[in-house]
Each structure stands twice: as structure tokens, then as C-alpha cells.
Short mmCIF file of C-alpha atoms and ligand atoms in Angstrom, two decimals:
data_model
loop_
_atom_site.label_atom_id
_atom_site.label_comp_id
_atom_site.label_asym_id
_atom_site.label_seq_id
_atom_site.Cartn_x
_atom_site.Cartn_y
_atom_site.Cartn_z
CA MET A 25 13.16 -18.96 -9.22
CA LYS A 26 9.45 -18.93 -8.32
CA ARG A 27 7.03 -16.54 -10.02
CA GLY A 28 5.87 -15.22 -6.67
CA ALA A 29 5.92 -15.57 -2.90
CA PHE A 30 2.68 -15.00 -1.00
CA VAL A 31 3.26 -14.19 2.66
CA TYR A 32 0.51 -15.50 4.91
CA VAL A 33 0.00 -14.30 8.48
CA SER A 34 -2.41 -16.98 9.65
CA GLU A 35 -2.59 -15.36 13.12
CA ALA A 36 -3.81 -12.01 11.74
CA GLY A 37 -7.44 -12.83 12.53
CA ALA A 38 -6.61 -13.22 16.24
CA PHE A 39 -6.07 -9.47 16.64
CA SER A 40 -8.74 -6.82 16.75
CA TYR A 41 -8.52 -3.03 16.83
CA GLY A 42 -11.94 -3.07 18.51
CA PRO A 43 -15.52 -3.68 17.38
CA ASP A 44 -16.10 -0.19 15.98
CA HIS A 45 -12.74 0.26 14.27
CA PRO A 46 -12.71 0.08 10.45
CA PHE A 47 -9.34 -1.73 10.26
CA ASP A 48 -9.83 -5.49 10.18
CA PRO A 49 -6.65 -7.64 10.18
CA GLN A 50 -8.84 -10.56 9.06
CA ARG A 51 -8.82 -9.14 5.49
CA ALA A 52 -5.44 -10.72 4.83
CA VAL A 53 -6.59 -14.16 5.98
CA ARG A 54 -9.61 -13.92 3.68
CA THR A 55 -7.35 -12.87 0.82
CA TYR A 56 -5.27 -16.00 1.36
CA GLU A 57 -8.45 -18.10 1.35
CA LEU A 58 -9.82 -16.49 -1.80
CA CYS A 59 -6.48 -16.83 -3.62
CA ASP A 60 -6.49 -20.49 -2.60
CA ARG A 61 -10.02 -20.99 -3.97
CA TYR A 62 -8.93 -19.52 -7.26
CA SER A 63 -5.93 -21.91 -7.32
CA LEU A 64 -3.52 -18.96 -7.26
CA LEU A 65 -1.30 -20.41 -4.50
CA GLY A 66 -0.11 -23.31 -6.61
CA PRO A 67 1.17 -25.34 -8.32
CA ASP A 68 4.89 -25.18 -7.65
CA ASP A 69 5.72 -21.92 -9.44
CA VAL A 70 4.53 -19.96 -6.41
CA VAL A 71 5.41 -20.37 -2.75
CA VAL A 72 3.54 -19.48 0.44
CA LEU A 73 5.74 -18.09 3.19
CA ARG A 74 5.32 -17.35 6.88
CA PRO A 75 6.44 -14.06 8.48
CA ALA A 76 10.19 -13.80 9.11
CA PRO A 77 11.55 -13.13 12.60
CA VAL A 78 12.03 -9.40 13.22
CA THR A 79 15.25 -8.29 14.87
CA ASP A 80 15.74 -5.16 16.97
CA ALA A 81 18.03 -3.95 14.20
CA ASP A 82 15.18 -4.27 11.68
CA LEU A 83 12.82 -2.26 13.88
CA ALA A 84 15.50 0.37 14.47
CA LEU A 85 15.55 1.05 10.72
CA ALA A 86 12.17 2.75 11.08
CA HIS A 87 11.62 3.60 14.76
CA THR A 88 13.24 5.09 17.83
CA PRO A 89 13.98 2.81 20.83
CA ALA A 90 11.76 4.93 23.09
CA TYR A 91 8.73 4.58 20.80
CA LEU A 92 9.27 0.82 20.44
CA ASP A 93 9.50 0.57 24.21
CA ALA A 94 6.15 2.35 24.63
CA LEU A 95 4.54 0.10 22.00
CA ARG A 96 5.90 -2.99 23.77
CA ARG A 97 4.49 -1.75 27.08
CA ALA A 98 1.06 -1.38 25.42
CA ASP A 99 0.97 -4.99 24.23
CA GLU A 100 -1.10 -6.26 27.18
CA GLY A 101 -3.91 -4.00 25.99
CA VAL A 102 -3.58 -1.38 28.72
CA ALA A 103 -2.53 2.10 27.61
CA PRO A 104 0.73 3.17 29.28
CA GLU A 105 0.72 6.53 31.08
CA ASP A 106 2.77 8.16 28.37
CA ALA A 107 0.61 6.77 25.51
CA ALA A 108 -0.28 10.25 24.24
CA ASP A 109 3.41 11.05 23.68
CA TRP A 110 3.56 8.27 21.07
CA GLY A 111 0.25 8.68 19.26
CA LEU A 112 -1.13 5.65 21.10
CA ASP A 113 -4.58 5.17 22.67
CA THR A 114 -6.32 7.40 20.13
CA PRO A 115 -9.47 6.56 18.12
CA ASP A 116 -7.25 5.80 15.08
CA CYS A 117 -4.50 3.94 16.94
CA PRO A 118 -6.13 2.20 19.89
CA VAL A 119 -4.19 0.16 22.40
CA PHE A 120 -5.47 -3.41 22.14
CA ARG A 121 -4.24 -6.76 23.39
CA GLY A 122 -1.39 -7.81 21.11
CA VAL A 123 -0.95 -4.39 19.50
CA TYR A 124 2.84 -4.86 19.48
CA ARG A 125 2.76 -8.52 18.44
CA HIS A 126 0.35 -7.76 15.60
CA ALA A 127 2.50 -4.92 14.28
CA VAL A 128 5.69 -6.99 14.49
CA LEU A 129 4.07 -9.98 12.74
CA ALA A 130 2.94 -7.74 9.88
CA ALA A 131 6.44 -6.25 9.63
CA GLY A 132 7.95 -9.74 9.72
CA ALA A 133 5.73 -10.68 6.81
CA SER A 134 7.08 -7.76 4.78
CA ILE A 135 10.61 -8.77 5.76
CA ALA A 136 9.84 -12.30 4.49
CA ALA A 137 8.71 -10.69 1.22
CA PHE A 138 11.99 -8.75 1.10
CA ASP A 139 14.03 -11.89 1.89
CA ALA A 140 12.27 -13.87 -0.85
CA VAL A 141 12.92 -11.23 -3.50
CA ALA A 142 16.38 -10.09 -2.38
CA GLY A 143 17.46 -13.71 -1.91
CA GLY A 144 16.37 -14.68 -5.42
CA VAL A 145 13.70 -17.14 -4.19
CA ALA A 146 10.90 -15.36 -6.08
CA ARG A 147 10.56 -12.66 -8.72
CA CYS A 148 7.88 -10.88 -6.69
CA ALA A 149 6.29 -11.16 -3.26
CA PHE A 150 3.00 -10.02 -1.76
CA ASN A 151 2.17 -9.41 1.90
CA PRO A 152 -1.49 -8.43 2.18
CA SER A 153 -0.93 -7.96 5.95
CA GLY A 154 1.54 -5.12 5.34
CA GLY A 155 1.55 -1.56 4.08
CA PHE A 156 1.49 0.53 7.29
CA HIS A 157 2.55 3.71 5.55
CA HIS A 158 1.40 6.23 8.21
CA ALA A 159 3.64 5.12 11.10
CA PHE A 160 6.42 7.59 11.97
CA SER A 161 9.74 6.97 13.68
CA ASP A 162 8.40 8.05 17.06
CA ARG A 163 4.63 7.86 16.78
CA ALA A 164 1.69 5.78 15.65
CA GLU A 165 -0.73 7.36 13.22
CA GLY A 166 -3.58 6.45 10.86
CA PHE A 167 -4.12 2.82 12.04
CA CYS A 168 -0.32 2.20 11.70
CA TYR A 169 2.16 1.30 14.46
CA ILE A 170 5.25 -0.14 12.77
CA ASN A 171 6.22 1.05 9.30
CA ASP A 172 7.06 -2.17 7.45
CA LEU A 173 7.56 -0.26 4.20
CA VAL A 174 10.28 1.97 5.65
CA ILE A 175 11.98 -1.15 7.05
CA VAL A 176 11.89 -2.86 3.64
CA LEU A 177 13.11 0.22 1.76
CA ALA A 178 15.94 0.70 4.27
CA LYS A 179 16.94 -2.97 3.96
CA LEU A 180 16.99 -2.61 0.17
CA ARG A 181 19.28 0.41 0.55
CA GLN A 182 21.53 -1.61 2.88
CA ALA A 183 21.69 -4.29 0.19
CA GLY A 184 22.89 -1.64 -2.25
CA LYS A 185 19.60 -1.45 -4.15
CA ARG A 186 17.97 1.64 -5.59
CA PRO A 187 14.24 1.10 -5.08
CA ALA A 188 11.21 2.92 -6.42
CA PHE A 189 8.30 3.07 -4.00
CA VAL A 190 4.86 3.29 -5.62
CA ASP A 191 1.74 3.82 -3.49
CA ILE A 192 -1.82 3.56 -4.87
CA ASP A 193 -3.64 3.79 -1.52
CA ALA A 194 -6.29 6.55 -1.18
CA HIS A 195 -4.22 8.05 1.65
CA GLN A 196 -0.88 9.72 0.95
CA PRO A 197 1.95 7.68 2.54
CA ASN A 198 3.24 10.42 4.87
CA GLY A 199 5.17 7.97 7.08
CA VAL A 200 7.21 6.73 4.09
CA ILE A 201 7.64 10.07 2.31
CA SER A 202 8.97 11.75 5.47
CA PRO A 203 12.19 9.70 6.08
CA PHE A 204 13.12 9.70 2.37
CA TYR A 205 12.13 13.29 1.55
CA ALA A 206 15.74 14.43 1.04
CA ASP A 207 17.03 11.10 -0.34
CA PRO A 208 17.68 10.83 -4.11
CA ASN A 209 18.25 7.06 -3.81
CA VAL A 210 14.60 6.19 -3.19
CA LEU A 211 12.02 7.42 -5.72
CA CYS A 212 8.60 7.81 -4.05
CA ILE A 213 5.57 8.01 -6.34
CA THR A 214 2.10 8.25 -4.83
CA LEU A 215 -1.41 8.58 -6.22
CA HIS A 216 -3.95 9.46 -3.54
CA GLU A 217 -7.08 11.44 -2.76
CA THR A 218 -6.41 15.17 -2.62
CA PRO A 219 -5.17 16.56 0.72
CA ARG A 220 -8.10 18.96 0.50
CA THR A 221 -10.55 16.21 1.52
CA LEU A 222 -8.63 13.34 3.13
CA TYR A 223 -6.13 12.48 5.88
CA PRO A 224 -3.14 12.95 6.08
CA PHE A 225 -3.90 16.31 4.38
CA LYS A 226 -0.54 16.18 2.62
CA GLY A 227 0.60 15.32 -0.88
CA TRP A 228 0.09 18.31 -3.19
CA CYS A 229 2.06 17.89 -6.41
CA GLU A 230 4.20 20.87 -5.39
CA GLU A 231 5.62 18.77 -2.51
CA LEU A 232 8.44 17.30 -4.57
CA GLY A 233 11.25 16.51 -2.12
CA GLU A 234 13.97 18.70 -0.68
CA GLY A 235 17.75 19.14 -0.84
CA GLU A 236 19.35 16.35 -2.84
CA GLY A 237 16.00 14.60 -2.83
CA ARG A 238 14.29 17.37 -4.80
CA GLY A 239 12.30 15.70 -7.59
CA TYR A 240 12.41 12.26 -5.97
CA THR A 241 8.98 12.60 -4.37
CA VAL A 242 6.18 12.54 -6.93
CA ASN A 243 2.78 13.43 -5.45
CA LEU A 244 -0.20 12.80 -7.72
CA PRO A 245 -3.39 13.87 -5.91
CA LEU A 246 -6.82 12.95 -7.30
CA GLU A 247 -10.09 14.83 -6.79
CA PRO A 248 -13.06 12.93 -5.29
CA GLY A 249 -14.72 12.68 -8.76
CA ALA A 250 -11.83 10.56 -10.07
CA ASP A 251 -12.81 7.24 -11.66
CA ASP A 252 -10.95 4.49 -13.54
CA GLU A 253 -10.31 6.79 -16.53
CA VAL A 254 -8.89 9.70 -14.53
CA PHE A 255 -6.67 7.44 -12.42
CA THR A 256 -5.38 5.42 -15.37
CA ARG A 257 -4.68 8.48 -17.50
CA LEU A 258 -2.60 10.15 -14.77
CA PHE A 259 -0.85 6.90 -13.76
CA THR A 260 0.19 5.99 -17.32
CA ARG A 261 1.20 9.58 -18.09
CA ILE A 262 3.59 9.97 -15.14
CA VAL A 263 4.62 6.69 -13.49
CA PRO A 264 6.35 4.93 -16.44
CA ALA A 265 8.14 8.19 -17.37
CA ALA A 266 9.39 8.66 -13.78
CA LEU A 267 10.59 5.03 -13.63
CA ASP A 268 12.28 5.38 -17.04
CA ARG A 269 14.29 8.33 -15.71
CA PHE A 270 15.15 6.83 -12.29
CA ARG A 271 15.90 3.31 -13.57
CA PRO A 272 15.25 1.51 -10.24
CA ASP A 273 16.46 -2.04 -9.69
CA CYS A 274 13.33 -3.03 -7.78
CA ILE A 275 9.83 -1.76 -6.98
CA VAL A 276 8.12 -1.62 -3.60
CA LEU A 277 4.35 -1.30 -4.03
CA GLU A 278 1.71 -0.34 -1.47
CA ALA A 279 -1.52 -1.58 -3.05
CA GLY A 280 -4.26 -0.21 -0.82
CA MET A 281 -7.84 -0.89 -1.92
CA ASP A 282 -9.45 2.22 -0.47
CA MET A 283 -9.66 4.06 -3.80
CA LEU A 284 -12.57 1.71 -4.58
CA LYS A 285 -15.93 3.41 -5.06
CA THR A 286 -17.43 1.32 -2.25
CA ASP A 287 -14.80 2.26 0.35
CA PRO A 288 -16.45 3.84 3.40
CA LEU A 289 -13.50 6.06 4.39
CA ALA A 290 -12.26 7.64 1.15
CA HIS A 291 -14.25 9.46 -1.56
CA LEU A 292 -12.79 8.24 -4.85
CA GLY A 293 -14.72 6.28 -7.43
CA LEU A 294 -12.52 3.53 -8.86
CA SER A 295 -13.09 -0.12 -9.58
CA SER A 296 -10.37 -2.68 -8.98
CA ASN A 297 -9.78 -2.69 -12.76
CA ALA A 298 -7.83 0.56 -12.65
CA LEU A 299 -5.76 -0.52 -9.62
CA VAL A 300 -5.03 -3.96 -11.05
CA GLY A 301 -4.11 -2.31 -14.36
CA ALA A 302 -1.53 -0.23 -12.48
CA VAL A 303 -0.12 -3.34 -10.80
CA ARG A 304 0.07 -5.13 -14.17
CA LEU A 305 1.94 -2.22 -15.68
CA LEU A 306 4.46 -2.24 -12.82
CA ALA A 307 4.86 -6.02 -12.83
CA GLY A 308 5.37 -5.90 -16.60
CA ARG A 309 8.59 -3.91 -16.27
CA GLY A 310 10.52 -7.05 -15.46
CA LEU A 311 11.85 -5.77 -12.12
CA PRO A 312 11.52 -7.56 -8.78
CA VAL A 313 8.40 -6.32 -6.97
CA ILE A 314 7.76 -6.38 -3.22
CA ALA A 315 4.07 -5.60 -2.74
CA THR A 316 1.97 -5.07 0.36
CA GLY A 317 -1.67 -4.42 1.11
CA GLY A 318 -2.67 -1.22 2.86
CA GLY A 319 -6.00 0.52 3.32
CA GLY A 320 -9.25 -1.09 2.26
CA TYR A 321 -12.32 -0.83 4.46
CA ASP A 322 -14.93 -2.44 2.24
CA ILE A 323 -13.64 -5.81 3.34
CA ARG A 324 -15.28 -7.93 0.66
CA ASN A 325 -14.15 -5.80 -2.27
CA THR A 326 -10.71 -5.33 -0.75
CA VAL A 327 -10.28 -9.10 -0.59
CA ARG A 328 -11.49 -9.48 -4.19
CA GLY A 329 -9.15 -6.70 -5.31
CA TRP A 330 -6.09 -8.14 -3.56
CA THR A 331 -6.77 -11.54 -5.08
CA ARG A 332 -6.54 -9.86 -8.48
CA VAL A 333 -3.40 -7.96 -7.40
CA TRP A 334 -1.72 -11.24 -6.54
CA ALA A 335 -2.82 -12.77 -9.86
CA ALA A 336 -1.45 -9.73 -11.73
CA LEU A 337 1.88 -9.97 -9.90
CA ILE A 338 2.36 -13.59 -10.92
CA GLY A 339 1.02 -12.99 -14.43
CA ARG A 340 -2.13 -15.08 -14.16
CA GLU A 341 -5.74 -14.45 -15.04
CA PRO A 342 -7.88 -16.09 -12.33
CA ALA A 343 -10.56 -18.29 -13.87
CA ASP A 344 -14.00 -17.61 -12.46
CA ILE A 345 -14.75 -21.30 -12.30
CA PHE A 346 -14.98 -21.17 -8.49
CA ALA A 347 -17.39 -18.25 -8.41
CA GLY A 348 -20.15 -20.41 -6.96
CA VAL A 349 -17.98 -21.38 -4.01
CA VAL A 350 -16.93 -17.79 -3.48
CA GLY A 351 -20.57 -16.76 -3.26
CA GLY A 352 -20.95 -18.71 -0.03
CA MET A 353 -21.63 -17.25 3.38
CA MET A 354 -18.28 -15.54 3.69
CA PHE A 355 -18.42 -13.37 0.63
CA GLY A 356 -22.00 -12.22 0.63
CA PRO A 357 -24.87 -12.54 -1.79
CA GLU A 358 -24.44 -14.96 -4.71
CA ALA A 359 -25.66 -12.39 -7.16
CA GLU A 360 -22.71 -10.10 -6.49
CA ALA A 361 -20.09 -12.79 -6.37
CA GLY A 362 -20.34 -13.96 -9.96
CA SER A 363 -16.90 -12.63 -10.80
CA LEU A 364 -13.70 -11.33 -9.28
CA VAL A 365 -13.68 -8.60 -11.92
CA ASP A 366 -15.60 -5.40 -11.20
CA PRO A 367 -17.71 -3.66 -13.80
CA PRO A 368 -15.70 -0.58 -14.88
CA VAL A 369 -16.51 2.67 -13.07
CA ILE A 370 -16.75 5.50 -15.56
CA MET A 371 -18.42 8.59 -14.13
CA ASP A 372 -19.59 11.76 -15.81
CA GLY A 373 -20.99 15.14 -14.82
CA GLU A 374 -19.46 18.12 -13.04
CA ARG A 375 -17.46 16.18 -10.42
CA LYS A 376 -15.81 14.09 -13.13
CA ARG A 377 -15.04 17.20 -15.19
CA LEU A 378 -13.36 18.85 -12.18
CA ALA A 379 -11.37 15.69 -11.45
CA GLU A 380 -10.20 15.53 -15.08
CA GLU A 381 -9.23 19.19 -15.03
CA GLU A 382 -7.21 18.84 -11.82
CA ALA A 383 -5.51 15.62 -13.02
CA GLU A 384 -4.51 17.46 -16.20
CA ARG A 385 -3.04 20.31 -14.13
CA VAL A 386 -1.17 17.88 -11.85
CA GLY A 387 0.14 15.85 -14.81
CA ALA A 388 1.36 18.97 -16.63
CA PHE A 389 3.03 20.36 -13.49
CA VAL A 390 4.83 17.11 -12.72
CA GLU A 391 5.98 16.69 -16.33
CA LYS A 392 7.40 20.17 -16.38
CA GLU A 393 8.71 20.68 -12.84
CA VAL A 394 9.39 17.26 -11.30
CA LEU A 395 10.29 14.63 -13.91
CA PRO A 396 13.27 16.61 -15.30
CA LEU A 397 14.85 16.56 -11.80
CA ILE A 398 14.93 12.73 -11.66
CA GLU A 399 18.22 11.14 -12.69
CA GLY A 400 19.30 7.56 -13.20
CA PRO A 401 22.04 5.76 -11.26
CA ARG A 402 25.37 7.56 -11.23
ZN1 ZN B 507 -5.57 4.30 2.94
#
């Protein structure tokens, strides 16, 4: 079995949400290139895969036929008359040429990641073109059209697996939480910027699932003053304990890079060190991991971060021997490109104190009210 499968959507750069839109599909292509420069796509203990074909049955795991039909009709780049009924043709979810093809390719890449892991080809898989955690069954939302994560989680359930979904994107994964909110067979754990200040304005720690699924949604919101310390303290306090109780047989990870301090859309203050530390901790549990990208709107730092995520998944430390090459035209000024590793972000002052206080409250609440509800396999 390979250490990891990297799924590469070479066509991703051919699609554009529009010149003023923050989402750039090209990020995933650059991540592939940077991983290659750091020799992380070889030798033969890792494999590079292409997106898998996506069947109608796969798409139906996450979306209604009527929504898929509308998305298909939008593929030429002209908004259909009923676009507004499906969340299409909005500033967040524009209709562009290839909108359907792009979304299906990204989903196919996550399905390839699932196939590699479920089929025993690789211990883990990473699709930096995936992670569309805001798409709902019948509407597009938050830059997302087809929810590849819901498809993968549903396919894992069909295969008799009991997955844990962990999301470290700045935005709460409302499109994934929603279909599994009453399901005790999928544990959803998410760290994100507080709903007070960021879309989708959901994800208070008191939102803990419903019915039989009560306790199986773990919301861990962070205040804007959160830095590496605050994130890491809350993550290590809650996530391993939740996984210990649930005892999943695989992990699905959405590794957005928009918690980074330099991200233009979110307001958190992390470096990639904290996020990569979280990935290392998850990968170290010895379970199969299916990981995707997600948000990340500082393109250069997102690409650097995802390169480290991939390295962490396959248990490698990228050598900075190629730093000079990386500092070429594509990755900006030489001076900044000396290393893949960020300097740690440790803040202080009133904002930090408030973020620490709130993380303490959230951690204590979840320990007392949520973790005890989580049970292992029956
Ligand atoms: Zn995000």
C-alpha cells in the first residue's frame, strides 16, 4: 500500500469564477507544482491520481435531480431563468462557463481519493481541488456548487464505514453538518471563526446535533483574536477526546487555509504551523485519511500550507533545499520564500485575552455537555 495518493486536477486552471472573485481554482495546480518541487510526489511510495468519473448515483448522494439539472443548464456560462431558485448567479456563486464541469471534476477528484483509500491503494489521499462544504442538496452557497465531502461521507457509509469528519476551515461547514445533523454514524467536528463575525453565521458550540445525532456535531468556534496557541489548545483538548469516544474507522478532513493571518476573507490569526500540527495529529492516529482543500484566499500562503499538509499526511518533512526555485516569479519575492514553514503567530493584548477566554468557555462546555453523548460502535 502507498503512503499517500495525491489527486491532481490539471484542468482546474482552465476555469474562472471571474476576475474579481476571490476563489481561484488555480491554487490546486500550484499546490501540485510546489509539492513536485519539494519532491513530495515521489518516489514510488506515493501515487498521483486523476479525478474519477462521477456517476449520477454519486451526485444523487448529495443533491436533488432538479438542482443538478439547473447547474447543468448553467454550464455554458449563461444564467438560466430559474437561477435564483438554486442559489446560482449570485456574487458568491456566479454562473461561469464550465461551472458544472468544474464542480464535477472537483467532486470526481474527491471520489478518486475515496477510491484510493477505500480500495486499499493508499493509506491517505489528498485532493486540494475539493472541500466544497457550503453546497446544499438543492442550492449553491459560499463559492460551492457540488458538495464532494457529503458524497465521500455517504459513500463511506455505503461501504459500511463509520467516518469522523474534521473541518479546520475558517468557515463552518454548514453544507456538511446539515445532512448529518441527526446521524450518530458520522461524527462532525469543526473549528471555525465565530458565527458572530463570519459566514455562514452558524456553529455555536451549543449546536450539538439533534435526535439520535445529539452529541455527534461538535462545533468549536474561535474568536477573531485566536492565534496558533488558542487554536492548538482547543484542538488538542477536544478533538482527540471526541475521536477516542467515537472510535471512527476513517477520517475525512477539510483542510481549508483561510484561518491564516494573511487571509483576506476571514479574521483569524494563525500560521500554517497550527493547522499542519492538527493534520499531523490526525494522521498520527493510524486511520485512513481522506483530505481535501477548502477555503484559502491568500493564494501563495494557501499553496505553501497545502504543500505542508500533504507532507504531514505522508509523514515527511519537506527539505527547504528548493527554496531558491520556489522564490521564482510564481511565488513572489525571494525574501519571503526562504522556507515553507511560517514563523509562529503568537498574539497578545485584549483581543487575544478575549479569544482565550471564549476558547476556554467553549472547551469546558463541550467537555461537559457534548463529549459524554458520543458513543463508540455498537
Ligand atoms: Zn472557508
